[in-house]
Amino acid sequence: VLKIFDMTMAMTGANERLLTSENIDFQSIIIHAHDHATYYPDANPLTLKLLFTQTGKLLGAQAFGYSGVEKRIDVIAAALRTGKNIYDLQELELAYAPPYSSAKDPVNIAGFVAGNVLDGFYKTVNAAELIIINQSEQIQVLDVRDVEEHQEARIEGSINIPLNNLRKRLDELDREKDIITYCSVGLRSYLATRILAQNGFDRVRNLNGGFRIYQAYLNEI
């Protein structure tokens, strides 16, 4: 765990670079949550990345934010040590009160998102992969944020259909192409993947971590 000015970064287990260098197959998800209930004053953003195998075994995690970061990594470190998996994270009973967490802690949410990926409810694509495949004419990149958000900043070539309008505008999408959905942090685009799946679109993936992670990755390369 490290303190970086007013922020905290913490990790446990293996990171993506190590797993790749060791040729270990893994999946990853990135969630953006808050350190406590957002309706309680002074809630701060927290980003958590979880790494796991195709069987759900935990491999590692990293988190970054202003407060509550080391608490979440400590929980996952204990889960790693005791051989727990992503489904165990879903069922953890952690201390709750609005000043300290949400009813579903970010650790629980990470477990649910990872479970959704492994159970086939939806598929993801990482920022690095999207930058490469976005050059292809065989994909559609769908921005489900509001129009104002899209106009301010967006992925090049993306189509903007706000989530609330998606059901009414499905005919604007090509069913013969792969679709990559995105929003700011991945929640609205996850809902978009479910809407599309329920309407017969079977080649849909969600941008892991949302536009926020995509922008951060662009700044690094």
PDB file of C-alpha atoms in Angstrom:
ATOM      1  CA  VAL A   1       0.000   0.000   0.000  1.00  0.00           C
ATOM      2  CA  LEU A   2       1.288   3.463  -0.931  1.00  0.00           C
ATOM      3  CA  LYS A   3       0.222   6.993  -0.100  1.00  0.00           C
ATOM      4  CA  ILE A   4       0.440   9.332  -3.109  1.00  0.00           C
ATOM      5  CA  PHE A   5      -0.358  12.847  -1.878  1.00  0.00           C
ATOM      6  CA  ASP A   6      -4.054  12.655  -0.910  1.00  0.00           C
ATOM      7  CA  MET A   7      -4.604   9.322  -2.635  1.00  0.00           C
ATOM      8  CA  THR A   8      -3.893   5.687  -1.810  1.00  0.00           C
ATOM      9  CA  MET A   9      -2.857   2.804  -4.066  1.00  0.00           C
ATOM     10  CA  ALA A  10      -2.821  -0.795  -2.845  1.00  0.00           C
ATOM     11  CA  MET A  11      -2.473  -4.253  -4.360  1.00  0.00           C
ATOM     12  CA  THR A  12      -2.358  -7.918  -3.449  1.00  0.00           C
ATOM     13  CA  GLY A  13      -1.397 -11.067  -5.335  1.00  0.00           C
ATOM     14  CA  ALA A  14      -0.322 -11.042  -8.968  1.00  0.00           C
ATOM     15  CA  ASN A  15      -0.744  -8.176 -11.406  1.00  0.00           C
ATOM     16  CA  GLU A  16      -1.490  -8.344 -15.123  1.00  0.00           C
ATOM     17  CA  ARG A  17       2.121  -7.870 -16.193  1.00  0.00           C
ATOM     18  CA  LEU A  18       3.329 -10.792 -14.070  1.00  0.00           C
ATOM     19  CA  LEU A  19       0.541 -13.122 -15.214  1.00  0.00           C
ATOM     20  CA  THR A  20       1.226 -12.281 -18.859  1.00  0.00           C
ATOM     21  CA  SER A  21       4.980 -12.848 -18.471  1.00  0.00           C
ATOM     22  CA  GLU A  22       4.296 -16.250 -16.870  1.00  0.00           C
ATOM     23  CA  ASN A  23       1.831 -17.217 -19.617  1.00  0.00           C
ATOM     24  CA  ILE A  24      -0.960 -17.663 -17.092  1.00  0.00           C
ATOM     25  CA  ASP A  25      -4.461 -17.351 -18.553  1.00  0.00           C
ATOM     26  CA  PHE A  26      -6.583 -14.868 -16.648  1.00  0.00           C
ATOM     27  CA  GLN A  27      -9.608 -12.624 -16.812  1.00  0.00           C
ATOM     28  CA  SER A  28      -9.863  -9.123 -15.386  1.00  0.00           C
ATOM     29  CA  ILE A  29     -12.623  -6.709 -14.506  1.00  0.00           C
ATOM     30  CA  ILE A  30     -12.466  -3.075 -13.418  1.00  0.00           C
ATOM     31  CA  ILE A  31     -15.157  -1.396 -11.345  1.00  0.00           C
ATOM     32  CA  HIS A  32     -15.599   2.211 -10.254  1.00  0.00           C
ATOM     33  CA  ALA A  33     -17.318   2.523  -6.900  1.00  0.00           C
ATOM     34  CA  HIS A  34     -17.254   4.812  -3.839  1.00  0.00           C
ATOM     35  CA  ASP A  35     -15.720   4.365  -0.416  1.00  0.00           C
ATOM     36  CA  HIS A  36     -19.146   4.736   1.215  1.00  0.00           C
ATOM     37  CA  ALA A  37     -22.793   5.365   0.375  1.00  0.00           C
ATOM     38  CA  THR A  38     -23.046   8.227  -2.118  1.00  0.00           C
ATOM     39  CA  TYR A  39     -25.991   9.853  -0.329  1.00  0.00           C
ATOM     40  CA  TYR A  40     -23.809  10.318   2.750  1.00  0.00           C
ATOM     41  CA  PRO A  41     -21.532  13.402   2.580  1.00  0.00           C
ATOM     42  CA  ASP A  42     -17.988  13.242   1.244  1.00  0.00           C
ATOM     43  CA  ALA A  43     -18.197   9.974  -0.693  1.00  0.00           C
ATOM     44  CA  ASN A  44     -14.979   9.488  -2.669  1.00  0.00           C
ATOM     45  CA  PRO A  45     -14.433   7.481  -5.869  1.00  0.00           C
ATOM     46  CA  LEU A  46     -12.564   4.193  -5.730  1.00  0.00           C
ATOM     47  CA  THR A  47     -11.340   2.072  -8.653  1.00  0.00           C
ATOM     48  CA  LEU A  48     -10.792  -1.664  -8.152  1.00  0.00           C
ATOM     49  CA  LYS A  49      -9.288  -4.172 -10.587  1.00  0.00           C
ATOM     50  CA  LEU A  50      -9.743  -7.888  -9.982  1.00  0.00           C
ATOM     51  CA  LEU A  51      -7.763 -10.698 -11.677  1.00  0.00           C
ATOM     52  CA  PHE A  52      -8.999 -14.297 -11.718  1.00  0.00           C
ATOM     53  CA  THR A  53      -8.913 -17.559 -13.665  1.00  0.00           C
ATOM     54  CA  GLN A  54     -11.579 -19.119 -15.880  1.00  0.00           C
ATOM     55  CA  THR A  55     -12.595 -21.251 -12.902  1.00  0.00           C
ATOM     56  CA  GLY A  56     -13.039 -18.212 -10.646  1.00  0.00           C
ATOM     57  CA  LYS A  57      -9.851 -18.610  -8.618  1.00  0.00           C
ATOM     58  CA  LEU A  58      -8.573 -15.264  -7.328  1.00  0.00           C
ATOM     59  CA  LEU A  59      -5.158 -14.198  -8.639  1.00  0.00           C
ATOM     60  CA  GLY A  60      -4.771 -10.602  -7.522  1.00  0.00           C
ATOM     61  CA  ALA A  61      -6.271  -7.151  -7.184  1.00  0.00           C
ATOM     62  CA  GLN A  62      -5.295  -3.491  -7.335  1.00  0.00           C
ATOM     63  CA  ALA A  63      -7.208  -0.474  -6.061  1.00  0.00           C
ATOM     64  CA  PHE A  64      -6.782   3.285  -6.192  1.00  0.00           C
ATOM     65  CA  GLY A  65      -8.698   6.092  -4.506  1.00  0.00           C
ATOM     66  CA  TYR A  66      -8.845   8.563  -1.640  1.00  0.00           C
ATOM     67  CA  SER A  67     -10.069   6.437   1.269  1.00  0.00           C
ATOM     68  CA  GLY A  68     -11.098   2.877   2.010  1.00  0.00           C
ATOM     69  CA  VAL A  69      -8.619   1.505  -0.529  1.00  0.00           C
ATOM     70  CA  GLU A  70      -6.460  -0.573   1.833  1.00  0.00           C
ATOM     71  CA  LYS A  71      -9.587  -1.925   3.542  1.00  0.00           C
ATOM     72  CA  ARG A  72     -10.814  -3.522   0.300  1.00  0.00           C
ATOM     73  CA  ILE A  73      -7.394  -4.892  -0.603  1.00  0.00           C
ATOM     74  CA  ASP A  74      -7.017  -6.361   2.897  1.00  0.00           C
ATOM     75  CA  VAL A  75     -10.310  -8.223   2.427  1.00  0.00           C
ATOM     76  CA  ILE A  76      -9.210  -9.616  -0.942  1.00  0.00           C
ATOM     77  CA  ALA A  77      -5.752 -10.484   0.455  1.00  0.00           C
ATOM     78  CA  ALA A  78      -7.421 -12.559   3.179  1.00  0.00           C
ATOM     79  CA  ALA A  79      -9.635 -14.211   0.562  1.00  0.00           C
ATOM     80  CA  LEU A  80      -6.555 -15.064  -1.515  1.00  0.00           C
ATOM     81  CA  ARG A  81      -4.762 -16.504   1.496  1.00  0.00           C
ATOM     82  CA  THR A  82      -7.689 -18.761   2.401  1.00  0.00           C
ATOM     83  CA  GLY A  83      -8.327 -19.998  -1.148  1.00  0.00           C
ATOM     84  CA  LYS A  84     -11.604 -18.177  -1.773  1.00  0.00           C
ATOM     85  CA  ASN A  85     -12.921 -17.483  -5.281  1.00  0.00           C
ATOM     86  CA  ILE A  86     -14.881 -14.706  -6.963  1.00  0.00           C
ATOM     87  CA  TYR A  87     -18.197 -16.275  -5.943  1.00  0.00           C
ATOM     88  CA  ASP A  88     -17.114 -16.174  -2.307  1.00  0.00           C
ATOM     89  CA  LEU A  89     -16.552 -12.421  -2.664  1.00  0.00           C
ATOM     90  CA  GLN A  90     -20.223 -12.056  -3.606  1.00  0.00           C
ATOM     91  CA  GLU A  91     -21.312 -13.571  -0.303  1.00  0.00           C
ATOM     92  CA  LEU A  92     -18.948 -11.801   2.116  1.00  0.00           C
ATOM     93  CA  GLU A  93     -20.713 -10.099   5.039  1.00  0.00           C
ATOM     94  CA  LEU A  94     -18.722  -6.908   5.596  1.00  0.00           C
ATOM     95  CA  ALA A  95     -19.247  -4.060   8.052  1.00  0.00           C
ATOM     96  CA  TYR A  96     -21.892  -1.662   6.793  1.00  0.00           C
ATOM     97  CA  ALA A  97     -23.079   1.811   7.713  1.00  0.00           C
ATOM     98  CA  PRO A  98     -23.514   4.719   5.238  1.00  0.00           C
ATOM     99  CA  PRO A  99     -20.382   6.584   6.438  1.00  0.00           C
ATOM    100  CA  TYR A 100     -18.235   3.474   5.836  1.00  0.00           C
ATOM    101  CA  SER A 101     -19.588   1.508   2.883  1.00  0.00           C
ATOM    102  CA  SER A 102     -22.604   0.757   0.725  1.00  0.00           C
ATOM    103  CA  ALA A 103     -25.039  -2.075   1.358  1.00  0.00           C
ATOM    104  CA  LYS A 104     -23.083  -3.955  -1.291  1.00  0.00           C
ATOM    105  CA  ASP A 105     -19.413  -3.240  -0.687  1.00  0.00           C
ATOM    106  CA  PRO A 106     -17.110  -2.647  -3.695  1.00  0.00           C
ATOM    107  CA  VAL A 107     -15.577  -6.074  -2.944  1.00  0.00           C
ATOM    108  CA  ASN A 108     -19.033  -7.656  -3.310  1.00  0.00           C
ATOM    109  CA  ILE A 109     -19.656  -5.729  -6.526  1.00  0.00           C
ATOM    110  CA  ALA A 110     -16.323  -6.856  -7.984  1.00  0.00           C
ATOM    111  CA  GLY A 111     -17.328 -10.436  -7.240  1.00  0.00           C
ATOM    112  CA  PHE A 112     -20.688  -9.991  -8.946  1.00  0.00           C
ATOM    113  CA  VAL A 113     -19.158  -8.413 -12.057  1.00  0.00           C
ATOM    114  CA  ALA A 114     -16.509 -11.133 -12.308  1.00  0.00           C
ATOM    115  CA  GLY A 115     -19.221 -13.759 -11.874  1.00  0.00           C
ATOM    116  CA  ASN A 116     -21.294 -12.203 -14.651  1.00  0.00           C
ATOM    117  CA  VAL A 117     -18.310 -12.486 -16.992  1.00  0.00           C
ATOM    118  CA  LEU A 118     -17.563 -16.112 -16.129  1.00  0.00           C
ATOM    119  CA  ASP A 119     -21.233 -17.101 -16.213  1.00  0.00           C
ATOM    120  CA  GLY A 120     -21.594 -15.690 -19.723  1.00  0.00           C
ATOM    121  CA  PHE A 121     -24.021 -12.877 -18.937  1.00  0.00           C
ATOM    122  CA  TYR A 122     -21.796 -10.527 -20.875  1.00  0.00           C
ATOM    123  CA  LYS A 123     -18.354 -10.235 -22.428  1.00  0.00           C
ATOM    124  CA  THR A 124     -15.736  -7.528 -22.044  1.00  0.00           C
ATOM    125  CA  VAL A 125     -12.981  -5.974 -24.109  1.00  0.00           C
ATOM    126  CA  ASN A 126      -9.964  -4.148 -22.672  1.00  0.00           C
ATOM    127  CA  ALA A 127      -8.883  -0.675 -23.738  1.00  0.00           C
ATOM    128  CA  ALA A 128      -5.670  -1.937 -25.364  1.00  0.00           C
ATOM    129  CA  GLU A 129      -7.589  -4.439 -27.485  1.00  0.00           C
ATOM    130  CA  LEU A 130     -10.238  -1.902 -28.476  1.00  0.00           C
ATOM    131  CA  ILE A 131      -7.617   0.551 -29.741  1.00  0.00           C
ATOM    132  CA  ILE A 132      -6.403  -2.150 -32.133  1.00  0.00           C
ATOM    133  CA  ILE A 133      -9.725  -3.545 -33.332  1.00  0.00           C
ATOM    134  CA  ASN A 134     -11.337  -0.108 -33.656  1.00  0.00           C
ATOM    135  CA  GLN A 135      -9.501   0.188 -36.963  1.00  0.00           C
ATOM    136  CA  SER A 136     -11.658  -2.622 -38.319  1.00  0.00           C
ATOM    137  CA  GLU A 137     -14.837  -1.996 -40.280  1.00  0.00           C
ATOM    138  CA  GLN A 138     -16.319  -5.140 -38.741  1.00  0.00           C
ATOM    139  CA  ILE A 139     -17.151  -3.549 -35.380  1.00  0.00           C
ATOM    140  CA  GLN A 140     -19.457  -0.811 -34.133  1.00  0.00           C
ATOM    141  CA  VAL A 141     -18.467   1.164 -31.048  1.00  0.00           C
ATOM    142  CA  LEU A 142     -21.600   2.281 -29.214  1.00  0.00           C
ATOM    143  CA  ASP A 143     -21.486   5.187 -26.740  1.00  0.00           C
ATOM    144  CA  VAL A 144     -24.549   5.032 -24.467  1.00  0.00           C
ATOM    145  CA  ARG A 145     -23.720   8.206 -22.524  1.00  0.00           C
ATOM    146  CA  ASP A 146     -25.784  11.364 -22.873  1.00  0.00           C
ATOM    147  CA  VAL A 147     -25.289  13.557 -25.937  1.00  0.00           C
ATOM    148  CA  GLU A 148     -23.445  16.241 -23.955  1.00  0.00           C
ATOM    149  CA  GLU A 149     -20.940  13.697 -22.633  1.00  0.00           C
ATOM    150  CA  HIS A 150     -20.332  12.327 -26.130  1.00  0.00           C
ATOM    151  CA  GLN A 151     -19.759  15.789 -27.564  1.00  0.00           C
ATOM    152  CA  GLU A 152     -17.217  16.635 -24.864  1.00  0.00           C
ATOM    153  CA  ALA A 153     -15.020  13.561 -25.417  1.00  0.00           C
ATOM    154  CA  ARG A 154     -15.513  10.205 -27.113  1.00  0.00           C
ATOM    155  CA  ILE A 155     -13.875   7.210 -28.754  1.00  0.00           C
ATOM    156  CA  GLU A 156     -13.133   8.000 -32.383  1.00  0.00           C
ATOM    157  CA  GLY A 157     -15.806   6.702 -34.738  1.00  0.00           C
ATOM    158  CA  SER A 158     -18.271   5.742 -32.003  1.00  0.00           C
ATOM    159  CA  ILE A 159     -22.037   5.960 -32.456  1.00  0.00           C
ATOM    160  CA  ASN A 160     -23.930   7.842 -29.741  1.00  0.00           C
ATOM    161  CA  ILE A 161     -27.278   6.401 -28.652  1.00  0.00           C
ATOM    162  CA  PRO A 162     -28.068   7.355 -25.026  1.00  0.00           C
ATOM    163  CA  LEU A 163     -29.119   4.398 -22.896  1.00  0.00           C
ATOM    164  CA  ASN A 164     -32.624   5.749 -22.321  1.00  0.00           C
ATOM    165  CA  ASN A 165     -33.200   5.865 -26.095  1.00  0.00           C
ATOM    166  CA  LEU A 166     -31.568   2.561 -26.992  1.00  0.00           C
ATOM    167  CA  ARG A 167     -34.715   0.407 -27.229  1.00  0.00           C
ATOM    168  CA  LYS A 168     -36.293   2.896 -29.640  1.00  0.00           C
ATOM    169  CA  ARG A 169     -33.210   3.130 -31.879  1.00  0.00           C
ATOM    170  CA  LEU A 170     -32.097  -0.480 -32.267  1.00  0.00           C
ATOM    171  CA  ASP A 171     -32.652  -0.279 -36.018  1.00  0.00           C
ATOM    172  CA  GLU A 172     -29.666   2.103 -36.261  1.00  0.00           C
ATOM    173  CA  LEU A 173     -27.314  -0.767 -35.350  1.00  0.00           C
ATOM    174  CA  ASP A 174     -25.948  -3.363 -37.759  1.00  0.00           C
ATOM    175  CA  ARG A 175     -26.729  -6.863 -36.499  1.00  0.00           C
ATOM    176  CA  GLU A 176     -24.027  -8.314 -38.752  1.00  0.00           C
ATOM    177  CA  LYS A 177     -21.211  -6.521 -36.917  1.00  0.00           C
ATOM    178  CA  ASP A 178     -19.677  -6.918 -33.470  1.00  0.00           C
ATOM    179  CA  ILE A 179     -20.766  -4.181 -31.060  1.00  0.00           C
ATOM    180  CA  ILE A 180     -18.578  -2.688 -28.320  1.00  0.00           C
ATOM    181  CA  THR A 181     -20.552  -0.683 -25.755  1.00  0.00           C
ATOM    182  CA  TYR A 182     -19.107   1.939 -23.444  1.00  0.00           C
ATOM    183  CA  CYS A 183     -20.052   4.671 -20.992  1.00  0.00           C
ATOM    184  CA  SER A 184     -18.094   6.576 -18.355  1.00  0.00           C
ATOM    185  CA  VAL A 185     -17.455   3.740 -15.902  1.00  0.00           C
ATOM    186  CA  GLY A 186     -19.111   0.655 -17.420  1.00  0.00           C
ATOM    187  CA  LEU A 187     -22.490   0.476 -15.641  1.00  0.00           C
ATOM    188  CA  ARG A 188     -24.757   2.048 -18.261  1.00  0.00           C
ATOM    189  CA  SER A 189     -22.961   0.139 -21.006  1.00  0.00           C
ATOM    190  CA  TYR A 190     -23.471  -3.105 -19.066  1.00  0.00           C
ATOM    191  CA  LEU A 191     -27.207  -2.377 -19.027  1.00  0.00           C
ATOM    192  CA  ALA A 192     -26.956  -1.707 -22.765  1.00  0.00           C
ATOM    193  CA  THR A 193     -25.414  -5.146 -23.338  1.00  0.00           C
ATOM    194  CA  ARG A 194     -28.387  -6.728 -21.567  1.00  0.00           C
ATOM    195  CA  ILE A 195     -30.886  -4.732 -23.647  1.00  0.00           C
ATOM    196  CA  LEU A 196     -29.108  -5.703 -26.845  1.00  0.00           C
ATOM    197  CA  ALA A 197     -28.911  -9.372 -25.845  1.00  0.00           C
ATOM    198  CA  GLN A 198     -32.634  -9.419 -25.074  1.00  0.00           C
ATOM    199  CA  ASN A 199     -33.299  -8.047 -28.553  1.00  0.00           C
ATOM    200  CA  GLY A 200     -31.295 -10.645 -30.436  1.00  0.00           C
ATOM    201  CA  PHE A 201     -27.856  -9.009 -30.642  1.00  0.00           C
ATOM    202  CA  ASP A 202     -25.444 -11.839 -29.821  1.00  0.00           C
ATOM    203  CA  ARG A 203     -22.085 -10.225 -30.658  1.00  0.00           C
ATOM    204  CA  VAL A 204     -21.853  -7.581 -27.938  1.00  0.00           C
ATOM    205  CA  ARG A 205     -18.987  -6.745 -25.578  1.00  0.00           C
ATOM    206  CA  ASN A 206     -18.592  -4.088 -22.910  1.00  0.00           C
ATOM    207  CA  LEU A 207     -15.504  -1.870 -22.525  1.00  0.00           C
ATOM    208  CA  ASN A 208     -13.807  -2.972 -19.293  1.00  0.00           C
ATOM    209  CA  GLY A 209     -13.654  -0.027 -16.886  1.00  0.00           C
ATOM    210  CA  GLY A 210     -15.449   2.330 -19.266  1.00  0.00           C
ATOM    211  CA  PHE A 211     -14.272   5.474 -21.019  1.00  0.00           C
ATOM    212  CA  ARG A 212     -12.421   6.600 -17.883  1.00  0.00           C
ATOM    213  CA  ILE A 213      -9.966   3.683 -18.165  1.00  0.00           C
ATOM    214  CA  TYR A 214      -9.764   4.059 -21.959  1.00  0.00           C
ATOM    215  CA  GLN A 215      -8.655   7.693 -21.582  1.00  0.00           C
ATOM    216  CA  ALA A 216      -6.118   6.757 -18.897  1.00  0.00           C
ATOM    217  CA  TYR A 217      -4.669   4.069 -21.169  1.00  0.00           C
ATOM    218  CA  LEU A 218      -4.380   6.505 -24.089  1.00  0.00           C
ATOM    219  CA  ASN A 219      -2.420   8.877 -21.862  1.00  0.00           C
ATOM    220  CA  GLU A 220       0.104   6.114 -21.124  1.00  0.00           C
ATOM    221  CA  ILE A 221       0.924   5.119 -24.713  1.00  0.00           C
TER     222      ILE A 221
END
